[in-house]
Amino acid sequence: MKIETPFDEFGSLVFDEKLMKERLPYPSYTKWRATMLRQNQLDRDTADDIAHAMKRWALENGCTHFTHWFQPMTGSTAEKHDAFIEPDENDQPLIRFSGKSLIKGEPDASSFPSGGLRATFEARGYTYWDCTSPAFIRDNVLCIPSVFVSYTGESLDKKSPLLKSCEAVSAAAVRIVNIFGDKEVRKVEPMVGLEQEYFLIDKHFYDRRLDLKLTGRTLFGAMAPKGQELGDHYFGSIPTRVAAFMKEVNKELWKLGIYAKTEHNEVAPAQFEIAPIFSSANIAVDQNQLTMDILRKAAEHHGFACLLHEKPFKGINGSGKHNNWSLVTDDGQNLFEPGDKPSENVRFLLFVCAFIKAVDTYPELLRMAASGPGNDHRLGANEAPPAIMSIYLGSVIEEILLELIDSKKTASSFSKDSPFAPISGLSYIPKDNTDRNRTSPMAFTGNKFEFRMVGSSLSSSSANVVLNTIMADVLNELAAELEDLKYKQDIRTKAIELCKKIVAEHKRILFSGDGYSDEWVEEAKRRGLPNICSFIESVQFYTDPRSVSLFTRNHVYTRKELEARAEVLCEQYIKTIDIEVKTFIHLCQREILPCMLEHLNLLSGKPAAIQQSAYFKKTITAISQTIDQLDEHCTRLEQMFSECLKETNSQTKGIRIYHEVLPILEQARSLIDSYEKIAPKSCYTLPTYDEMLFTF
Ligand code: ADP
Ligand code: MG
């Protein structure tokens, strides 16, 4: 008897390869496959066949509309629905979806940020089907993953540069793999597994916090008497209501063919994590966008609000998106797999060294790509990586590499071959050749690198564009050194020589100590590693001459595209802080100050005997002073923000806002936070941290 499980519906809402094969005329299926492998262009007839099959499937599944689903530079997703129905020549309703509509869309969408790319040409933007990511159904709409480009072909989105960077790293890695003897390998795919952290709070609280609704984070709020110090939430039993929510999330994800795998309570109260099984970078990024959307919507069904902001609450952990990254060949070899004898696996060592060089050469780009305005509150704060790039390799691999340049360095602690039997009788427990260091922004975890800096609310596209491109660049450089060598032994000898050179020149980026400590900040400074404190200050590295030449050399971005992207990021930053400032002032004027006045009023009605007490007098003075200071801060906030806006260059504008406006916002916040501790519940009606974080 077949048992029914929630997995029965797995993939039921995706038009995947299996359906393509089942539902397309065979020649069309083979043509689609060849296009996907970039061996040919899709012709019109094939596109019509695919569109027809997709339409039938969509209608069978209750769809009425289709949309090109794309990812503008805002970092979220966009869609504009078109119904399948239109009048035929006799004005009769006709259900239609042509190959042309499948391949190309003209959403206009002129309100998306373009960083000036579209102003000079035509305002129109075009979407084109990305046939490497499967179409899917959401809320009765057939969604077609698409790229979004300008009239003149410049990327206006997060997907097209990602696709280009995947090709760049594939071509470069294939060169090296071929040199090392695997001549049949034609393609190397960057593989990505994204762990997504988020907070859940009760929707009733969320609705009463305008700051959460408009900015995604609490702009004030005193820390609850209890935070995460006991560590009792981490991996704890999942509360019943949350479990029901997770069940719905998983069900939706599985239907969309997403292998949602792991779920658990995170470190902070009310914080959780979900992780799918890794897939190719492009698909992983698409699926993560869908996951964020599903988390938000499912939360509503269960009376929650899902907070994806990097730092919704001050004083406890923020949320990140761990980006696990590796390179896998078309015949299934993971190029970061050390194997049984990593010290003799020269190709593996070369790939690891290439990665070290790439990260140490472009740390600013990685820092930038992992950031946004929200991540500034997280990086360097509680349990989050610092803003300094470094790599943690684990002792085994690190020792092997350091031995290359200094054979004396065989440390006594070096336990490459030490027997491992932690519990007698359980001798089958295999030794993991990577120890863990949760404080590193970039950790080697067995056969992949885990990039932990990425902000939870961001599209992980940019981080992967940078990882792919910097790696492509170094691999090409190494391939050029090795390609002319004929003999296997010569290739190995030369490769080891290249590794030695890289380790000698770039070992400063290797760090296995506590990345959260103040000593590391000092030590990193001595090593000359950049420590860019804010996102806005990192944006300039997009247009730095070295970055321009890196990205153009690898055909990922043109100079114009980079300039546009930097502009978009600055604009976004300024708008984000603008909204935060406005929301803060609004809340002060409409809720906080009136509450303080009400509090004074309440006190002034007290009998004379009470008014004589020292505590009473102290309280009255404190409230009156806070009222005036807060009012003054609001005025200064407004003034300083307008002052900064006078700058003409948007980067300068953003940097000034970071240095001159945000500190005032922080000071103003601490006034409210201190007041909150003495505010009577009857006047102070805004949900507090202890209420919001400890509802479960
Ligand atoms: P943790 O980081 O908690 O140890 P896992 O090792 O299970 O967790 O992996 C975390 C994420 O990394 C998952 O999404 C997993 O699918 C992904 N992952 C595992 N192997 C690879 C790989 N070779 N390349 C990219 N991602 C991977
Ligand atoms: Mg992890």
XYZ file of C-alpha atoms and ligand atoms in Angstrom:
724
model
C 0.000 0.000 0.000
C 1.322 3.405 -0.910
C 1.485 5.763 2.036
C 0.521 9.361 1.545
C 3.088 11.923 2.614
C 3.464 15.691 2.316
C 6.201 14.944 -0.204
C 3.676 13.621 -2.716
C 3.145 17.129 -3.955
C 6.857 17.803 -4.334
C 7.464 19.832 -7.480
C 3.767 19.850 -8.420
C 3.893 23.596 -9.109
C 7.058 23.660 -11.245
C 7.320 23.131 -14.956
C 10.530 21.200 -14.601
C 12.626 19.148 -16.971
C 10.516 16.048 -16.372
C 7.383 17.879 -17.519
C 9.227 19.402 -20.460
C 10.140 15.896 -21.557
C 6.636 14.516 -20.999
C 4.699 17.331 -22.582
C 6.820 18.613 -25.452
C 7.265 17.092 -28.893
C 10.625 15.341 -28.564
C 12.521 17.551 -31.064
C 11.384 20.642 -29.146
C 12.499 19.100 -25.883
C 15.989 18.419 -27.261
C 16.191 21.936 -28.679
C 15.232 23.399 -25.298
C 17.891 21.277 -23.594
C 20.527 22.418 -26.056
C 19.532 26.037 -25.404
C 19.764 25.475 -21.690
C 23.269 24.121 -22.129
C 23.987 27.198 -24.247
C 24.611 25.128 -27.377
C 22.079 26.918 -29.571
C 19.479 29.687 -29.725
C 15.834 28.868 -29.234
C 13.873 29.116 -32.492
C 10.355 30.475 -32.753
C 8.631 27.142 -33.375
C 10.227 25.520 -30.367
C 9.298 28.514 -28.218
C 5.683 28.189 -29.431
C 5.666 24.501 -28.511
C 7.002 25.193 -25.052
C 4.573 28.078 -24.499
C 1.677 25.865 -25.562
C 2.682 23.062 -23.201
C 3.228 25.499 -20.341
C -0.126 27.141 -20.936
C -1.979 23.806 -20.845
C -0.238 22.807 -17.663
C -0.900 26.206 -16.083
C -4.605 26.102 -16.998
C -4.928 22.565 -15.626
C -3.541 23.955 -12.373
C -6.037 26.789 -12.162
C -3.910 29.624 -13.577
C -5.548 32.585 -15.239
C -2.467 34.776 -15.696
C 1.196 34.592 -16.574
C 4.034 36.888 -15.637
C 7.694 37.430 -16.324
C 9.079 37.166 -12.797
C 12.216 39.260 -12.455
C 14.584 40.758 -9.917
C 15.128 44.484 -10.324
C 18.040 46.240 -8.658
C 15.902 46.881 -5.575
C 16.844 43.349 -4.544
C 13.280 42.095 -4.367
C 11.169 40.526 -7.098
C 8.736 42.052 -9.534
C 5.861 40.763 -11.570
C 3.192 42.190 -13.840
C 0.376 39.795 -14.585
C -1.199 39.262 -18.000
C -4.333 37.159 -18.420
C -4.166 34.271 -20.889
C -7.366 35.524 -22.444
C -7.701 37.914 -25.398
C -10.229 38.529 -28.224
C -9.717 36.687 -31.512
C -10.414 38.217 -34.945
C -14.166 37.705 -34.438
C -14.030 39.310 -31.047
C -14.509 35.957 -29.360
C -12.492 35.097 -26.252
C -9.329 33.153 -27.050
C -6.995 31.567 -24.534
C -3.541 32.288 -25.844
C 0.095 32.207 -24.803
C 2.592 32.494 -27.625
C 6.268 31.661 -27.797
C 6.875 35.366 -28.192
C 5.107 36.123 -24.907
C 7.120 33.394 -23.236
C 10.464 34.681 -24.446
C 10.062 38.398 -24.207
C 8.085 40.809 -22.090
C 7.883 44.571 -22.216
C 6.795 45.500 -18.738
C 7.830 49.134 -19.237
C 8.497 49.252 -15.485
C 10.152 52.613 -15.814
C 9.843 53.290 -12.102
C 12.449 50.727 -11.126
C 15.822 52.197 -10.255
C 18.207 52.148 -13.202
C 20.943 54.410 -11.905
C 20.504 56.589 -14.968
C 20.919 53.749 -17.470
C 17.537 54.280 -19.009
C 17.228 58.026 -18.965
C 19.531 58.590 -21.886
C 18.069 55.973 -24.183
C 14.582 54.658 -24.022
C 12.665 54.427 -20.789
C 11.516 50.939 -21.641
C 12.977 47.834 -20.025
C 12.607 44.335 -21.429
C 12.332 40.980 -19.711
C 13.653 37.810 -21.327
C 12.938 34.267 -20.232
C 15.783 32.595 -18.333
C 15.235 29.069 -19.613
C 17.737 27.678 -17.090
C 15.389 28.314 -14.172
C 12.045 26.474 -14.281
C 8.698 28.259 -14.558
C 6.415 27.826 -11.546
C 2.938 28.650 -10.277
C 2.201 31.068 -7.454
C -1.342 32.114 -6.557
C -2.798 31.041 -9.903
C -0.144 32.861 -11.900
C 2.358 31.140 -14.166
C 5.685 32.753 -13.267
C 8.460 32.771 -15.828
C 11.882 33.550 -14.335
C 13.351 36.331 -16.449
C 16.228 38.738 -16.798
C 15.507 42.454 -17.027
C 17.574 44.573 -19.414
C 17.469 47.991 -21.001
C 16.737 48.805 -24.636
C 20.471 48.813 -25.304
C 21.053 45.550 -23.464
C 22.451 46.752 -20.138
C 21.544 44.688 -17.092
C 18.864 46.326 -14.973
C 18.503 43.424 -12.584
C 20.179 40.995 -10.230
C 19.839 37.921 -12.419
C 21.641 38.809 -15.630
C 25.007 39.610 -14.009
C 24.682 36.426 -11.972
C 24.226 34.361 -15.119
C 27.220 36.074 -16.718
C 29.379 35.470 -13.654
C 28.384 31.792 -13.587
C 29.586 31.482 -17.161
C 32.810 33.295 -16.377
C 33.709 31.057 -13.463
C 32.639 27.981 -15.368
C 34.904 28.756 -18.324
C 37.861 29.531 -16.083
C 37.425 26.473 -13.848
C 37.006 24.228 -16.885
C 40.423 25.392 -18.110
C 42.089 24.253 -14.899
C 40.152 21.001 -14.693
C 41.081 20.207 -18.299
C 44.743 20.984 -17.617
C 44.680 18.524 -14.739
C 43.544 15.778 -17.090
C 39.738 15.709 -17.024
C 39.379 16.659 -20.664
C 35.681 15.763 -20.918
C 34.569 18.352 -18.403
C 32.790 21.143 -20.287
C 31.023 22.994 -17.534
C 31.609 23.846 -13.901
C 28.677 25.105 -11.917
C 28.892 27.314 -8.844
C 26.689 25.574 -6.271
C 24.976 27.561 -3.567
C 23.113 26.601 -0.393
C 21.497 29.502 1.444
C 20.659 29.366 5.138
C 18.017 31.989 5.860
C 17.534 33.509 9.313
C 14.409 35.419 10.326
C 12.363 36.584 13.302
C 8.703 35.903 13.985
C 6.641 38.184 16.158
C 2.967 38.343 16.859
C 1.134 40.282 14.155
C -0.779 42.316 16.761
C 2.474 43.764 18.065
C 3.802 44.342 14.571
C 0.699 46.287 13.589
C 1.219 48.621 16.507
C 4.869 49.344 15.696
C 5.002 51.760 12.774
C 8.806 51.508 12.745
C 8.661 47.755 12.097
C 6.034 48.230 9.414
C 7.833 51.012 7.571
C 11.505 50.317 8.202
C 11.635 46.638 9.126
C 13.408 47.336 12.413
C 12.606 48.797 15.815
C 13.979 52.339 15.894
C 13.829 52.292 19.692
C 12.992 49.861 22.470
C 14.699 49.033 25.735
C 16.301 45.623 26.024
C 14.151 43.127 27.893
C 15.480 41.945 31.268
C 16.263 38.698 29.519
C 17.942 38.369 26.138
C 19.793 35.443 24.647
C 22.334 35.045 27.470
C 21.073 31.657 28.596
C 21.203 30.305 25.072
C 17.960 28.496 25.840
C 16.250 29.340 22.569
C 18.966 28.004 20.257
C 17.974 24.598 18.862
C 15.222 24.524 21.508
C 11.893 22.836 21.104
C 9.993 24.643 18.359
C 6.843 26.345 19.746
C 3.587 24.805 18.512
C 2.378 27.850 16.640
C 5.749 28.230 14.940
C 5.771 24.540 14.065
C 2.409 24.974 12.310
C 3.843 27.934 10.421
C 6.941 25.954 9.407
C 4.735 23.106 8.226
C 2.959 25.447 5.847
C 6.232 26.968 4.662
C 7.720 23.561 3.931
C 4.605 22.420 2.117
C 4.664 25.463 -0.152
C 8.393 25.167 -0.783
C 8.191 21.476 -1.592
C 5.378 22.126 -4.064
C 7.713 24.570 -5.768
C 10.386 21.906 -6.007
C 12.539 23.513 -3.327
C 14.270 20.989 -1.088
C 13.609 22.739 2.214
C 15.673 20.606 4.516
C 16.641 22.093 7.856
C 14.722 24.224 10.336
C 15.528 25.238 13.878
C 15.335 27.920 16.558
C 18.234 30.363 16.243
C 20.242 32.011 19.010
C 18.097 35.099 19.656
C 14.623 34.776 21.170
C 11.965 34.604 18.425
C 14.648 33.931 15.802
C 14.558 30.939 13.451
C 16.373 29.516 10.439
C 15.478 27.561 7.339
C 17.878 26.008 4.831
C 17.266 24.160 1.597
C 19.629 21.701 -0.053
C 22.114 23.495 -2.305
C 21.588 23.858 -6.035
C 23.171 25.791 -8.897
C 23.722 29.439 -7.977
C 21.070 30.866 -10.292
C 18.384 28.498 -9.063
C 19.443 28.900 -5.434
C 19.084 32.674 -5.659
C 15.654 32.392 -7.326
C 14.538 29.871 -4.730
C 15.741 32.047 -1.886
C 13.661 34.937 -3.219
C 10.648 32.636 -3.264
C 11.463 31.386 0.223
C 11.518 34.923 1.616
C 8.173 35.624 -0.019
C 6.632 32.417 1.294
C 7.958 33.051 4.814
C 6.327 36.483 4.832
C 2.989 35.293 3.495
C 2.755 32.124 5.555
C 3.532 34.149 8.694
C 0.369 36.157 8.122
C -1.746 33.005 7.979
C -0.519 32.123 11.457
C -0.930 35.537 13.037
C 2.773 36.360 12.818
C 4.887 38.946 11.056
C 8.106 37.560 9.595
C 10.976 40.018 9.964
C 13.755 39.579 7.431
C 15.659 42.734 8.418
C 19.280 42.211 9.494
C 18.759 43.842 12.869
C 15.126 44.152 13.937
C 16.095 44.416 17.629
C 19.053 46.130 19.195
C 21.095 44.157 21.704
C 20.403 40.654 20.461
C 21.611 38.783 17.384
C 20.740 39.991 13.949
C 19.890 37.794 10.979
C 22.123 36.734 8.145
C 22.005 34.579 5.101
C 24.855 32.094 5.083
C 25.925 31.651 1.497
C 27.529 28.207 1.094
C 29.459 28.151 -2.151
C 31.361 25.507 -4.094
C 32.279 24.594 -7.656
C 31.025 21.342 -9.138
C 31.885 19.885 -12.565
C 29.325 18.540 -15.018
C 30.454 15.035 -14.049
C 29.750 15.696 -10.387
C 33.180 16.457 -8.910
C 33.253 19.094 -6.198
C 36.478 21.006 -6.819
C 36.761 21.881 -3.122
C 36.545 18.240 -2.038
C 39.860 17.556 -0.288
C 39.593 13.770 -0.628
C 41.390 11.372 1.688
C 44.786 12.947 1.222
C 44.348 16.675 0.743
C 48.093 17.260 0.944
C 48.558 15.245 -2.246
C 45.485 16.598 -4.014
C 47.206 19.326 -5.995
C 44.140 20.376 -7.958
C 42.228 20.836 -4.716
C 45.072 22.856 -3.189
C 45.204 25.036 -6.296
C 41.475 25.771 -6.128
C 41.722 26.638 -2.441
C 44.719 28.887 -3.113
C 42.901 30.561 -5.992
C 40.074 31.293 -3.586
C 42.469 32.734 -0.996
C 44.031 35.012 -3.570
C 40.628 36.079 -4.919
C 39.311 37.018 -1.479
C 42.491 38.781 -0.413
C 42.623 40.748 -3.661
C 39.023 41.953 -3.569
C 37.905 41.977 0.094
C 36.125 45.309 -0.332
C 33.929 43.946 -3.104
C 32.842 41.000 -1.012
C 32.116 43.252 1.936
C 30.059 45.503 -0.301
C 28.127 42.729 -2.036
C 27.098 41.210 1.292
C 25.777 44.478 2.642
C 22.933 46.898 2.641
C 21.794 49.637 4.989
C 20.381 47.048 7.409
C 23.536 44.959 7.611
C 25.466 47.916 9.064
C 23.685 47.253 12.351
C 24.672 43.606 12.271
C 28.241 43.265 11.016
C 30.541 43.574 13.966
C 27.654 43.362 16.459
C 26.365 40.364 18.481
C 27.273 36.996 16.990
C 27.820 38.408 13.521
C 30.990 38.449 11.486
C 33.053 41.625 11.643
C 33.242 43.881 8.613
C 36.807 42.640 8.079
C 37.211 39.921 5.462
C 39.234 36.903 6.506
C 39.197 33.193 5.743
C 39.043 30.335 8.184
C 40.357 27.127 6.628
C 40.342 24.801 9.580
C 43.602 23.531 11.050
C 44.142 20.607 8.671
C 44.030 22.551 5.427
C 45.709 25.601 6.885
C 48.651 23.541 8.111
C 49.035 21.848 4.739
C 49.214 25.205 3.015
C 51.548 26.778 5.536
C 53.818 23.765 5.290
C 54.184 24.478 1.602
C 56.075 27.635 2.380
C 57.725 26.530 5.588
C 58.325 22.820 5.968
C 59.383 23.280 9.603
C 55.882 24.358 10.413
C 54.592 20.892 11.178
C 53.008 21.861 14.449
C 52.748 19.253 17.164
C 49.039 19.932 17.386
C 48.769 18.945 13.755
C 46.487 15.961 13.807
C 46.198 15.019 10.185
C 46.437 11.329 10.838
C 45.592 11.075 14.499
C 43.119 8.313 15.366
C 39.630 9.508 16.173
C 37.399 7.630 18.577
C 35.620 10.106 20.852
C 33.342 7.552 22.451
C 34.496 4.018 22.946
C 32.416 1.619 20.941
C 31.492 4.289 18.410
C 34.647 3.948 16.390
C 32.708 4.300 13.148
C 32.282 8.058 13.719
C 34.253 9.574 10.864
C 36.509 12.482 11.656
C 35.376 15.705 10.072
C 38.403 17.419 8.614
C 37.048 20.849 9.333
C 36.673 22.189 12.801
C 34.169 24.995 13.163
C 34.714 28.654 13.739
C 31.444 30.514 13.833
C 33.142 33.872 14.112
C 34.694 33.835 10.653
C 33.034 35.698 7.779
C 34.318 33.076 5.320
C 34.783 29.565 6.605
C 35.871 26.452 4.770
C 33.376 23.823 5.873
C 34.578 20.537 4.467
C 34.044 20.973 0.748
C 32.574 24.446 0.402
C 33.088 27.970 1.614
C 30.466 29.470 3.861
C 30.164 33.230 3.409
C 28.437 34.435 6.554
C 28.388 38.163 6.008
C 25.401 38.344 3.659
C 22.439 40.223 5.106
C 19.210 38.308 5.674
C 16.998 40.647 3.652
C 19.291 40.910 0.640
C 19.205 39.122 -2.659
C 22.220 36.833 -2.502
C 22.831 37.474 -6.163
C 25.432 40.212 -5.638
C 27.492 38.116 -3.233
C 27.610 35.278 -5.742
C 28.361 37.593 -8.655
C 31.441 38.748 -6.760
C 32.474 35.263 -5.598
C 32.147 33.890 -9.132
C 33.912 36.775 -10.818
C 36.909 37.110 -8.516
C 37.386 33.353 -8.653
C 37.084 33.338 -12.471
C 39.715 36.022 -12.665
C 42.305 34.227 -10.535
C 41.610 30.855 -12.161
C 42.189 32.347 -15.603
C 45.459 33.804 -14.415
C 46.564 30.425 -13.063
C 45.395 28.596 -16.181
C 47.546 30.867 -18.320
C 50.594 29.796 -16.285
C 49.821 26.099 -16.601
C 48.312 25.692 -20.034
C 51.531 25.328 -22.018
C 52.924 22.552 -19.876
C 52.657 19.123 -21.453
C 53.610 16.649 -18.774
C 51.563 15.776 -15.749
C 54.541 16.049 -13.442
C 55.442 19.504 -14.766
C 51.871 20.670 -14.221
C 51.889 19.414 -10.629
C 55.258 20.975 -9.891
C 54.246 24.296 -11.374
C 50.877 24.218 -9.613
C 52.567 23.673 -6.259
C 54.917 26.532 -7.017
C 51.882 28.745 -7.756
C 50.246 27.652 -4.510
C 53.407 28.496 -2.562
C 53.526 31.925 -4.094
C 49.879 32.564 -3.257
C 50.228 31.372 0.320
C 53.311 33.518 0.815
C 51.638 36.599 -0.615
C 48.143 36.186 0.786
C 48.439 34.371 4.091
C 47.456 37.559 5.906
C 43.824 36.814 5.011
C 43.917 33.499 6.918
C 42.648 33.836 10.456
C 41.456 31.149 12.795
C 41.044 33.091 16.044
C 37.997 34.821 17.451
C 36.655 37.112 14.745
C 34.370 38.842 17.250
C 37.219 40.021 19.481
C 38.680 43.512 19.692
C 42.165 42.023 19.363
C 41.292 40.844 15.877
C 40.381 44.374 14.828
C 43.868 45.468 15.950
C 45.577 42.469 14.436
C 43.765 42.921 11.109
C 44.923 46.503 11.051
C 48.517 45.391 11.519
C 48.053 42.940 8.654
C 46.759 45.712 6.439
C 43.316 44.175 5.964
C 40.600 46.702 5.177
C 37.938 47.315 7.803
C 35.216 49.268 6.076
C 32.785 50.157 8.808
C 29.762 51.033 6.734
C 27.981 49.776 3.677
C 27.847 53.217 2.093
C 31.625 53.569 2.316
C 32.035 50.231 0.562
C 29.895 51.223 -2.426
C 32.705 53.248 -3.991
C 34.621 49.996 -4.608
C 32.119 49.095 -7.337
C 33.555 51.842 -9.502
C 37.146 51.581 -8.319
C 39.442 51.175 -11.386
C 40.498 47.711 -10.222
C 36.894 46.553 -9.961
C 35.984 48.059 -13.308
C 38.804 46.220 -14.960
C 37.961 42.981 -13.106
C 34.313 43.005 -14.127
C 34.836 44.151 -17.694
C 37.697 41.667 -18.239
C 35.348 38.870 -17.177
C 32.352 40.227 -19.131
C 30.129 40.515 -16.101
C 29.504 44.274 -15.936
C 30.423 47.184 -18.176
C 31.732 50.347 -16.588
C 28.390 52.007 -17.217
C 26.535 49.210 -15.488
C 28.825 49.461 -12.479
C 28.372 53.198 -12.232
C 24.613 52.733 -12.455
C 24.652 50.086 -9.755
C 26.700 52.243 -7.398
C 24.240 55.064 -7.988
C 21.257 52.805 -7.258
C 22.830 51.581 -4.026
C 23.533 55.110 -2.839
C 20.011 56.236 -3.661
C 18.616 53.230 -1.843
C 20.753 53.976 1.179
C 19.667 57.590 1.336
C 16.005 56.681 0.934
C 16.247 54.016 3.623
C 17.696 56.438 6.169
C 15.243 59.121 5.078
C 12.355 56.800 5.856
C 13.921 55.840 9.188
C 14.362 59.476 10.179
C 10.844 60.430 9.121
C 9.319 57.428 10.875
C 11.272 58.175 14.025
C 10.162 61.801 14.131
C 6.597 60.828 13.347
C 6.558 58.341 16.207
C 8.120 60.841 18.592
C 5.580 63.488 17.756
C 2.504 61.294 17.591
C 3.202 58.721 20.284
C 6.296 59.149 22.419
C 6.165 62.850 23.313
C 2.383 62.804 23.944
C 2.943 59.764 26.182
C 5.613 61.611 28.162
C 3.347 64.639 28.537
C 0.532 62.406 29.653
C 2.856 60.862 32.182
C 3.672 64.345 33.551
C 0.013 65.172 33.663
C -0.675 62.011 35.584
C 1.972 62.896 38.118
C 0.960 66.506 38.536
C -2.438 65.396 39.817
C -0.894 63.518 42.731
C -1.536 64.709 46.306
C 0.940 67.145 47.821
C 2.384 64.507 50.146
C 3.477 62.412 47.189
C 4.845 65.443 45.389
C 7.228 66.012 48.309
C 9.054 62.721 47.815
C 12.552 62.779 46.322
C 11.642 60.008 43.880
C 8.711 62.040 42.618
C 10.855 65.123 42.030
C 13.586 63.102 40.358
C 11.062 61.494 38.021
C 9.430 64.785 37.064
C 12.817 66.312 36.275
C 13.907 63.303 34.251
C 10.736 63.286 32.150
C 10.797 67.038 31.544
C 14.418 66.906 30.500
C 13.854 63.926 28.215
C 10.923 65.691 26.540
C 13.035 68.718 25.723
C 16.048 66.686 24.642
C 13.987 64.424 22.432
C 12.259 67.355 20.806
C 15.615 68.977 20.230
C 17.029 65.783 18.704
C 14.080 65.566 16.316
C 14.739 69.095 15.137
C 18.444 68.368 14.718
C 17.713 65.168 12.840
C 15.577 67.015 10.339
C 18.064 69.840 9.971
C 21.081 67.609 9.575
C 19.361 65.384 7.048
C 18.427 68.372 4.852
C 21.959 69.686 5.263
C 23.424 66.403 3.953
C 20.975 66.346 1.063
C 22.555 69.533 -0.241
C 25.578 67.527 -1.388
C 25.405 66.921 -5.108
C 27.281 63.636 -5.252
C 25.086 60.841 -3.930
C 27.978 58.893 -2.434
C 29.134 61.932 -0.468
C 25.528 62.496 0.531
C 25.231 58.931 1.821
C 28.541 58.994 3.660
C 27.662 62.252 5.389
C 24.284 60.859 6.371
C 26.016 57.832 7.861
C 28.432 59.937 9.899
C 26.225 62.889 10.771
C 22.597 61.757 10.854
C 22.733 58.216 12.188
C 24.574 59.144 15.402
C 21.794 61.629 16.254
C 19.206 58.947 15.589
C 21.140 56.637 17.914
C 21.327 59.259 20.700
C 17.652 60.083 20.326
C 16.827 56.414 20.522
C 18.694 55.995 23.792
C 16.570 58.794 25.302
C 13.433 56.817 24.537
C 14.997 53.543 25.649
C 15.852 55.013 29.056
C 12.422 56.542 29.401
C 10.707 53.286 28.500
C 12.055 51.749 31.706
C 10.084 54.193 33.876
C 7.061 54.674 31.619
C 3.767 53.503 33.164
C 1.970 50.892 31.084
C -1.119 53.106 31.064
C 0.633 55.809 28.982
C 3.232 53.826 27.099
C 1.179 51.588 24.877
C 3.772 50.663 22.213
C 4.733 46.980 22.287
C 8.040 46.549 24.118
C 10.922 44.119 23.509
C 9.889 41.823 26.343
C 6.399 41.533 24.871
C 7.463 41.137 21.261
C 10.321 38.694 21.823
C 8.828 36.442 24.431
C 5.361 35.674 23.098
C 6.063 32.007 22.500
P 25.951 23.902 8.575
O 26.513 25.129 7.967
O 24.922 24.217 9.623
O 26.955 22.911 8.986
P 25.273 22.181 6.298
O 26.607 21.619 6.184
O 24.159 21.214 6.381
O 25.049 23.192 7.494
O 25.017 23.094 5.030
C 24.433 24.296 5.024
C 24.025 24.606 3.610
O 25.124 24.343 2.743
C 22.866 23.772 3.085
O 22.046 24.601 2.320
C 23.575 22.750 2.238
O 22.752 22.217 1.225
C 24.668 23.603 1.652
N 25.753 22.812 1.050
C 26.179 21.588 1.373
N 27.144 21.197 0.526
C 27.337 22.194 -0.369
C 28.171 22.392 -1.489
N 29.035 21.486 -1.894
N 28.075 23.562 -2.146
C 27.218 24.511 -1.760
N 26.407 24.373 -0.730
C 26.443 23.240 -0.037
Mg 26.022 27.251 8.328
